[in-house]
mmCIF file of C-alpha atoms in Angstrom:
data_model
loop_
_atom_site.group_PDB
_atom_site.id
_atom_site.type_symbol
_atom_site.label_atom_id
_atom_site.label_comp_id
_atom_site.label_asym_id
_atom_site.label_seq_id
_atom_site.Cartn_x
_atom_site.Cartn_y
_atom_site.Cartn_z
ATOM 1 C CA MET A 1 10.470 12.981 3.189
ATOM 2 C CA MET A 2 8.732 13.341 -0.156
ATOM 3 C CA LEU A 3 9.532 13.072 -3.841
ATOM 4 C CA LYS A 4 10.895 16.346 -5.221
ATOM 5 C CA LYS A 5 12.768 15.386 -8.382
ATOM 6 C CA VAL A 6 12.677 12.705 -11.095
ATOM 7 C CA ILE A 7 16.013 12.350 -12.876
ATOM 8 C CA LEU A 8 16.147 10.583 -16.240
ATOM 9 C CA LEU A 9 19.366 8.777 -17.133
ATOM 10 C CA ILE A 10 18.285 7.473 -20.519
ATOM 11 C CA GLU A 11 20.124 6.972 -23.800
ATOM 12 C CA GLU A 12 19.896 10.193 -25.792
ATOM 13 C CA ASP A 13 18.505 8.740 -29.008
ATOM 14 C CA ILE A 14 15.712 7.035 -27.058
ATOM 15 C CA LEU A 15 14.730 10.381 -25.586
ATOM 16 C CA GLN A 16 14.818 12.039 -28.995
ATOM 17 C CA GLN A 17 12.800 9.215 -30.525
ATOM 18 C CA LYS A 18 10.014 9.727 -28.004
ATOM 19 C CA VAL A 19 9.984 13.479 -28.600
ATOM 20 C CA LEU A 20 10.034 13.125 -32.400
ATOM 21 C CA CYS A 21 7.037 10.782 -32.168
ATOM 22 C CA GLY A 22 5.137 13.507 -30.375
ATOM 23 C CA LYS A 23 5.140 11.669 -27.056
ATOM 24 C CA SER A 24 5.818 13.261 -23.704
ATOM 25 C CA ILE A 25 8.741 11.752 -21.803
ATOM 26 C CA LEU A 26 6.870 12.132 -18.524
ATOM 27 C CA PRO A 27 3.535 13.884 -17.983
ATOM 28 C CA ASP A 28 2.921 17.497 -17.017
ATOM 29 C CA ASP A 29 1.198 16.437 -13.792
ATOM 30 C CA LEU A 30 4.628 16.037 -12.187
ATOM 31 C CA ARG A 31 4.872 19.826 -12.137
ATOM 32 C CA GLU A 32 1.380 20.090 -10.668
ATOM 33 C CA PHE A 33 2.615 18.152 -7.641
ATOM 34 C CA GLY A 34 5.819 20.159 -7.354
ATOM 35 C CA VAL A 35 8.091 17.478 -8.797
ATOM 36 C CA GLU A 36 10.929 18.641 -11.032
ATOM 37 C CA LEU A 37 11.903 16.605 -14.110
ATOM 38 C CA VAL A 38 15.623 16.611 -14.942
ATOM 39 C CA ILE A 39 17.668 15.025 -17.724
ATOM 40 C CA GLY A 40 20.722 13.702 -15.878
ATOM 41 C CA GLN A 41 24.263 13.611 -17.189
ATOM 42 C CA GLY A 42 26.043 10.284 -16.660
ATOM 43 C CA GLN A 43 27.563 9.266 -13.349
ATOM 44 C CA SER A 44 27.677 12.833 -12.051
ATOM 45 C CA ALA A 45 23.933 12.582 -11.402
ATOM 46 C CA ALA A 46 24.564 9.798 -8.907
ATOM 47 C CA VAL A 47 26.332 12.046 -6.389
ATOM 48 C CA ASP A 48 23.509 14.498 -5.704
ATOM 49 C CA THR A 49 23.567 15.402 -2.000
ATOM 50 C CA GLU A 50 19.745 15.539 -1.795
ATOM 51 C CA ALA A 51 19.238 12.107 -3.330
ATOM 52 C CA GLU A 52 16.844 10.929 -0.606
ATOM 53 C CA GLU A 53 14.129 13.051 -2.217
ATOM 54 C CA HIS A 54 14.943 11.946 -5.775
ATOM 55 C CA LEU A 55 13.851 9.088 -8.006
ATOM 56 C CA TYR A 56 16.161 8.037 -10.842
ATOM 57 C CA ILE A 57 14.986 6.306 -14.020
ATOM 58 C CA THR A 58 17.610 4.651 -16.208
ATOM 59 C CA ASP A 59 17.764 2.277 -19.169
ATOM 60 C CA SER A 60 21.411 1.396 -18.459
ATOM 61 C CA GLU A 61 22.123 -1.867 -16.658
ATOM 62 C CA GLU A 62 25.477 -0.498 -15.505
ATOM 63 C CA MET A 63 23.956 2.742 -14.219
ATOM 64 C CA TYR A 64 21.155 0.852 -12.487
ATOM 65 C CA ARG A 65 23.655 -1.244 -10.549
ATOM 66 C CA LEU A 66 25.818 1.776 -9.722
ATOM 67 C CA MET A 67 22.855 3.745 -8.410
ATOM 68 C CA ARG A 68 21.694 0.865 -6.233
ATOM 69 C CA GLN A 69 25.202 0.452 -4.818
ATOM 70 C CA ARG A 70 25.119 4.127 -3.868
ATOM 71 C CA GLY A 71 21.765 3.704 -2.115
ATOM 72 C CA ARG A 72 19.755 5.689 -4.660
ATOM 73 C CA TYR A 73 16.096 5.074 -5.405
ATOM 74 C CA VAL A 74 16.155 3.915 -9.019
ATOM 75 C CA LEU A 75 13.709 2.431 -11.515
ATOM 76 C CA PRO A 76 14.915 0.594 -14.625
ATOM 77 C CA TYR A 77 13.383 1.426 -17.997
ATOM 78 C CA ARG A 78 13.216 -1.466 -20.446
ATOM 79 C CA HIS A 79 12.675 -0.840 -24.162
ATOM 80 C CA GLU A 80 13.418 -2.480 -27.506
ATOM 81 C CA LYS A 81 17.125 -1.615 -27.495
ATOM 82 C CA ASN A 82 17.878 -2.959 -23.992
ATOM 83 C CA LYS A 83 15.354 -5.797 -23.728
ATOM 84 C CA ASN A 84 18.073 -8.240 -22.629
ATOM 85 C CA ALA A 85 19.422 -6.023 -19.854
ATOM 86 C CA ASP A 86 19.639 -7.652 -16.421
ATOM 87 C CA PHE A 87 17.690 -5.615 -13.864
ATOM 88 C CA THR A 88 17.665 -8.352 -11.224
ATOM 89 C CA GLY A 89 16.275 -7.227 -7.894
ATOM 90 C CA ALA A 90 14.126 -4.421 -9.256
ATOM 91 C CA PRO A 91 10.639 -4.540 -7.715
ATOM 92 C CA TYR A 92 9.291 -2.486 -10.631
ATOM 93 C CA VAL A 93 10.352 -2.031 -14.261
ATOM 94 C CA ILE A 94 9.024 0.685 -16.578
ATOM 95 C CA GLU A 95 8.194 -0.483 -20.096
ATOM 96 C CA GLN A 96 5.949 2.310 -21.422
ATOM 97 C CA ILE A 97 7.519 5.468 -20.099
ATOM 98 C CA GLU A 98 5.067 7.711 -21.960
ATOM 99 C CA GLU A 99 2.244 6.204 -19.871
ATOM 100 C CA VAL A 100 3.914 6.919 -16.536
ATOM 101 C CA ASP A 101 2.171 9.532 -14.366
ATOM 102 C CA TYR A 102 2.774 11.191 -11.008
ATOM 103 C CA GLU A 103 0.996 8.473 -9.066
ATOM 104 C CA THR A 104 3.183 5.804 -10.658
ATOM 105 C CA VAL A 105 6.488 7.462 -9.803
ATOM 106 C CA ASP A 106 5.326 8.579 -6.360
ATOM 107 C CA LEU A 107 4.190 5.086 -5.355
ATOM 108 C CA ALA A 108 7.381 3.541 -6.723
ATOM 109 C CA TYR A 109 9.450 6.108 -4.833
ATOM 110 C CA ARG A 110 7.560 5.414 -1.615
ATOM 111 C CA ARG A 111 8.029 1.667 -1.931
ATOM 112 C CA LEU A 112 11.761 2.033 -2.633
ATOM 113 C CA ALA A 113 12.195 4.534 0.210
ATOM 114 C CA GLY A 114 10.215 2.425 2.691
ATOM 115 C CA LEU A 115 7.482 5.060 3.020
ATOM 116 C CA PRO A 116 3.816 4.065 3.443
ATOM 117 C CA TRP A 117 1.358 4.361 0.599
ATOM 118 C CA GLU A 118 -1.753 6.413 1.271
ATOM 119 C CA VAL A 119 -4.535 4.151 0.034
ATOM 120 C CA LEU A 120 -7.574 6.405 0.174
ATOM 121 C CA ARG A 121 -9.381 9.163 2.023
ATOM 122 C CA THR A 122 -12.904 9.394 3.332
ATOM 123 C CA LYS A 123 -14.789 12.399 4.645
ATOM 124 C CA ARG A 124 -13.049 12.191 8.018
ATOM 125 C CA CYS A 125 -10.277 9.625 7.684
ATOM 126 C CA ILE A 126 -7.039 8.678 5.970
ATOM 127 C CA ILE A 127 -6.359 5.007 5.265
ATOM 128 C CA ARG A 128 -2.713 4.209 4.662
ATOM 129 C CA GLU A 129 -0.215 1.386 4.967
ATOM 130 C CA THR A 130 0.845 0.533 8.490
ATOM 131 C CA THR A 131 4.306 1.468 9.735
ATOM 132 C CA GLU A 132 6.276 0.588 12.831
ATOM 133 C CA ALA A 133 5.472 4.072 14.171
ATOM 134 C CA ASP A 134 1.816 2.996 14.528
ATOM 135 C CA VAL A 135 2.567 0.158 16.942
ATOM 136 C CA ASP A 136 2.339 2.179 20.165
ATOM 137 C CA SER A 137 -1.074 3.498 19.103
ATOM 138 C CA PHE A 138 -2.183 -0.071 18.406
ATOM 139 C CA TYR A 139 -1.162 -1.139 21.908
ATOM 140 C CA ASN A 140 -3.282 1.674 23.359
ATOM 141 C CA ILE A 141 -6.264 0.589 21.265
ATOM 142 C CA TYR A 142 -5.883 -3.116 22.028
ATOM 143 C CA ALA A 143 -5.503 -2.434 25.767
ATOM 144 C CA GLU A 144 -9.302 -2.168 25.959
ATOM 145 C CA PRO A 145 -10.755 -5.599 26.903
ATOM 146 C CA GLU A 146 -13.676 -4.998 24.528
ATOM 147 C CA ILE A 147 -11.265 -5.054 21.558
ATOM 148 C CA THR A 148 -9.522 -8.332 22.321
ATOM 149 C CA ARG A 149 -12.727 -10.055 23.381
ATOM 150 C CA TYR A 150 -13.492 -10.842 19.761
ATOM 151 C CA MET A 151 -10.129 -10.738 18.055
ATOM 152 C CA GLU A 152 -6.532 -11.823 18.459
ATOM 153 C CA ASP A 153 -4.350 -9.573 20.610
ATOM 154 C CA LEU A 154 -1.018 -8.049 19.607
ATOM 155 C CA TYR A 155 2.247 -9.712 20.590
ATOM 156 C CA GLU A 156 2.992 -9.284 24.284
ATOM 157 C CA ASP A 157 6.569 -8.350 23.361
ATOM 158 C CA ARG A 158 6.642 -4.995 21.570
ATOM 159 C CA GLU A 159 9.783 -5.973 19.629
ATOM 160 C CA GLU A 160 7.964 -9.009 18.208
ATOM 161 C CA GLU A 161 5.106 -6.790 17.087
ATOM 162 C CA LEU A 162 7.533 -4.378 15.415
ATOM 163 C CA ALA A 163 9.208 -7.281 13.610
ATOM 164 C CA TYR A 164 5.797 -8.562 12.502
ATOM 165 C CA VAL A 165 4.850 -5.156 11.075
ATOM 166 C CA ALA A 166 8.154 -4.876 9.203
ATOM 167 C CA GLU A 167 7.708 -8.334 7.687
ATOM 168 C CA TYR A 168 4.066 -7.623 6.862
ATOM 169 C CA ARG A 169 5.015 -4.455 4.998
ATOM 170 C CA GLU A 170 7.600 -6.306 2.958
ATOM 171 C CA LYS A 171 5.634 -9.437 2.155
ATOM 172 C CA MET A 172 2.004 -8.290 2.059
ATOM 173 C CA TYR A 173 2.223 -4.727 0.774
ATOM 174 C CA GLY A 174 5.250 -5.492 -1.370
ATOM 175 C CA PHE A 175 3.693 -8.563 -2.998
ATOM 176 C CA TYR A 176 -0.069 -7.972 -3.011
ATOM 177 C CA GLY A 177 -0.156 -4.174 -2.811
ATOM 178 C CA TYR A 178 -2.899 -4.324 -0.185
ATOM 179 C CA GLY A 179 -3.638 -5.801 3.242
ATOM 180 C CA MET A 180 -4.673 -4.501 6.657
ATOM 181 C CA TRP A 181 -4.072 -0.762 6.837
ATOM 182 C CA THR A 182 -3.928 1.941 9.490
ATOM 183 C CA VAL A 183 -6.926 4.245 9.938
ATOM 184 C CA LEU A 184 -6.249 7.820 11.019
ATOM 185 C CA THR A 185 -8.318 10.938 11.424
ATOM 186 C CA LYS A 186 -7.376 13.697 9.015
ATOM 187 C CA GLU A 187 -5.724 15.378 12.000
ATOM 188 C CA GLY A 188 -3.328 12.408 12.187
ATOM 189 C CA THR A 189 -4.659 10.411 15.163
ATOM 190 C CA VAL A 190 -4.513 6.628 14.742
ATOM 191 C CA ILE A 191 -8.005 5.292 15.551
ATOM 192 C CA GLY A 192 -7.871 1.727 14.251
ATOM 193 C CA ARG A 193 -7.102 -0.694 11.452
ATOM 194 C CA ALA A 194 -9.053 -1.934 8.452
ATOM 195 C CA GLY A 195 -8.374 -3.533 5.097
ATOM 196 C CA ILE A 196 -8.587 -6.508 2.777
ATOM 197 C CA SER A 197 -6.542 -9.656 3.329
ATOM 198 C CA TRP A 198 -6.608 -13.409 2.744
ATOM 199 C CA ARG A 199 -7.198 -16.014 5.446
ATOM 200 C CA GLU A 200 -5.583 -19.400 4.927
ATOM 201 C CA GLY A 201 -8.101 -22.083 3.992
ATOM 202 C CA PHE A 202 -10.677 -19.693 2.507
ATOM 203 C CA ASP A 203 -11.325 -18.859 -1.130
ATOM 204 C CA LEU A 204 -12.375 -15.216 -0.786
ATOM 205 C CA PRO A 205 -10.637 -12.003 0.294
ATOM 206 C CA GLU A 206 -11.699 -10.849 3.736
ATOM 207 C CA LEU A 207 -12.711 -7.475 5.124
ATOM 208 C CA GLY A 208 -11.185 -6.847 8.538
ATOM 209 C CA PHE A 209 -11.677 -3.857 10.826
ATOM 210 C CA VAL A 210 -11.154 -2.568 14.359
ATOM 211 C CA ILE A 211 -11.918 0.923 15.618
ATOM 212 C CA GLY A 212 -10.668 2.010 19.041
ATOM 213 C CA VAL A 213 -13.252 2.350 21.806
ATOM 214 C CA PRO A 214 -13.037 6.187 22.071
ATOM 215 C CA TRP A 215 -14.111 6.480 18.411
ATOM 216 C CA GLN A 216 -16.819 3.842 18.370
ATOM 217 C CA GLY A 217 -20.452 4.824 17.912
ATOM 218 C CA GLN A 218 -19.546 7.742 15.640
ATOM 219 C CA GLY A 219 -19.875 6.062 12.254
ATOM 220 C CA TYR A 220 -16.144 5.678 11.600
ATOM 221 C CA ALA A 221 -16.276 1.917 11.039
ATOM 222 C CA TYR A 222 -19.034 2.176 8.436
ATOM 223 C CA GLU A 223 -17.388 5.144 6.700
ATOM 224 C CA VAL A 224 -14.029 3.398 6.440
ATOM 225 C CA CYS A 225 -15.327 -0.071 5.534
ATOM 226 C CA ARG A 226 -17.686 1.297 2.885
ATOM 227 C CA ALA A 227 -14.762 3.081 1.230
ATOM 228 C CA ILE A 228 -12.587 -0.037 1.425
ATOM 229 C CA LEU A 229 -15.265 -2.216 -0.195
ATOM 230 C CA ASP A 230 -15.566 0.302 -3.036
ATOM 231 C CA TYR A 231 -11.773 0.265 -3.374
ATOM 232 C CA ALA A 232 -11.776 -3.545 -3.412
ATOM 233 C CA LYS A 233 -14.240 -3.507 -6.279
ATOM 234 C CA ILE A 234 -12.845 -0.678 -8.385
ATOM 235 C CA GLU A 235 -9.099 -0.852 -7.754
ATOM 236 C CA LEU A 236 -8.548 -4.507 -6.827
ATOM 237 C CA GLY A 237 -11.188 -6.031 -9.083
ATOM 238 C CA PHE A 238 -12.834 -8.210 -6.424
ATOM 239 C CA THR A 239 -16.444 -9.254 -6.965
ATOM 240 C CA GLN A 240 -17.083 -10.918 -3.612
ATOM 241 C CA VAL A 241 -15.682 -10.384 -0.107
ATOM 242 C CA GLN A 242 -16.180 -12.257 3.151
ATOM 243 C CA ALA A 243 -16.098 -11.176 6.793
ATOM 244 C CA LEU A 244 -15.734 -13.582 9.717
ATOM 245 C CA VAL A 245 -17.552 -12.431 12.834
ATOM 246 C CA MET A 246 -16.923 -14.242 16.105
ATOM 247 C CA GLU A 247 -19.979 -15.669 17.813
ATOM 248 C CA GLY A 248 -21.521 -13.025 20.082
ATOM 249 C CA ASN A 249 -19.942 -10.011 18.376
ATOM 250 C CA GLU A 250 -23.219 -8.282 17.589
ATOM 251 C CA LYS A 251 -21.637 -4.874 16.857
ATOM 252 C CA SER A 252 -19.562 -6.295 13.989
ATOM 253 C CA ALA A 253 -22.482 -8.411 12.775
ATOM 254 C CA ALA A 254 -24.693 -5.306 12.650
ATOM 255 C CA LEU A 255 -22.031 -3.395 10.731
ATOM 256 C CA CYS A 256 -21.719 -6.226 8.193
ATOM 257 C CA ARG A 257 -25.473 -6.211 7.635
ATOM 258 C CA LYS A 258 -25.437 -2.428 7.195
ATOM 259 C CA LEU A 259 -22.639 -2.802 4.622
ATOM 260 C CA GLY A 260 -24.773 -5.241 2.617
ATOM 261 C CA PHE A 261 -23.277 -8.552 3.744
ATOM 262 C CA ARG A 262 -25.552 -11.573 4.031
ATOM 263 C CA LYS A 263 -25.048 -14.156 6.723
ATOM 264 C CA GLY A 264 -23.698 -17.487 5.515
ATOM 265 C CA GLU A 265 -22.586 -20.667 7.212
ATOM 266 C CA ARG A 266 -20.913 -20.954 10.586
ATOM 267 C CA VAL A 267 -17.226 -21.920 10.453
ATOM 268 C CA GLU A 268 -14.582 -22.871 12.967
ATOM 269 C CA GLU A 269 -11.163 -21.239 12.952
ATOM 270 C CA ASP A 270 -8.457 -21.915 15.546
ATOM 271 C CA GLY A 271 -11.016 -23.394 17.903
ATOM 272 C CA GLU A 272 -13.366 -20.387 17.715
ATOM 273 C CA GLN A 273 -16.814 -20.231 16.113
ATOM 274 C CA TYR A 274 -17.435 -17.574 13.471
ATOM 275 C CA ASP A 275 -20.391 -16.530 11.369
ATOM 276 C CA ARG A 276 -19.278 -16.110 7.774
ATOM 277 C CA TYR A 277 -20.771 -13.041 6.068
ATOM 278 C CA LEU A 278 -20.603 -12.586 2.295
ATOM 279 C CA ALA A 279 -20.935 -9.417 0.197
ATOM 280 C CA GLU A 280 -21.343 -9.145 -3.563
ATOM 281 C CA LEU A 281 -19.439 -6.141 -4.906
ATOM 282 C CA THR A 282 -21.777 -5.052 -7.669
#
């Protein structure tokens, strides 16, 4: 499922005002990605049979509620004339529609439709948000004793792990916009996890990573983590990141040093000893 159409349900004089001011309603790059822009006509636009591939944008409180009741993916547009409209429950609200681009509407559509965001790509890998469909691959990766020797295992009950992933997607991705992600080859094989998250009791974001045993020793961990650190600096605005490496985990310690981390103090977490590594994102 992918976004194919953006349908505007916006008061006519607002549309005309934008055009008369020489401003584009939505950018031309929608067409570059094969997304059609349509000016909808009242409630008739809410009965489109292909609505799963459509994103609606409306400045009408009534229309917003109607579209949500009908299970449509809809974004409210707030402007000077409707600034007191009640768009309760909307995870996103557009306020400068002329600044909206393809990435904005695509990410909003994906969040509303429950689809994962693709975070970034490296030479060989895709890093995207985790979904429940990744869980079986995770169990295969974590079945290797070498993986769980230095990190917490998955839930023994698969249903608990699925519930955890669903909650993580809602609360971490939905609130922060980042977290631990799934790492895949460009051919679509899940090979591990990596990302940026927060550990309770610490004052810095943390780099976490695990690459399955069949793909270790091939440079994947460095490639992925280097890209994530750059993303953390440029896109998330972080200036410093930590990594906690369990005592004896020399492979992870070596990777941290290669990534530019310096070894800090030793800390205890849940009864385990960790070396705390710190990296300045400059």
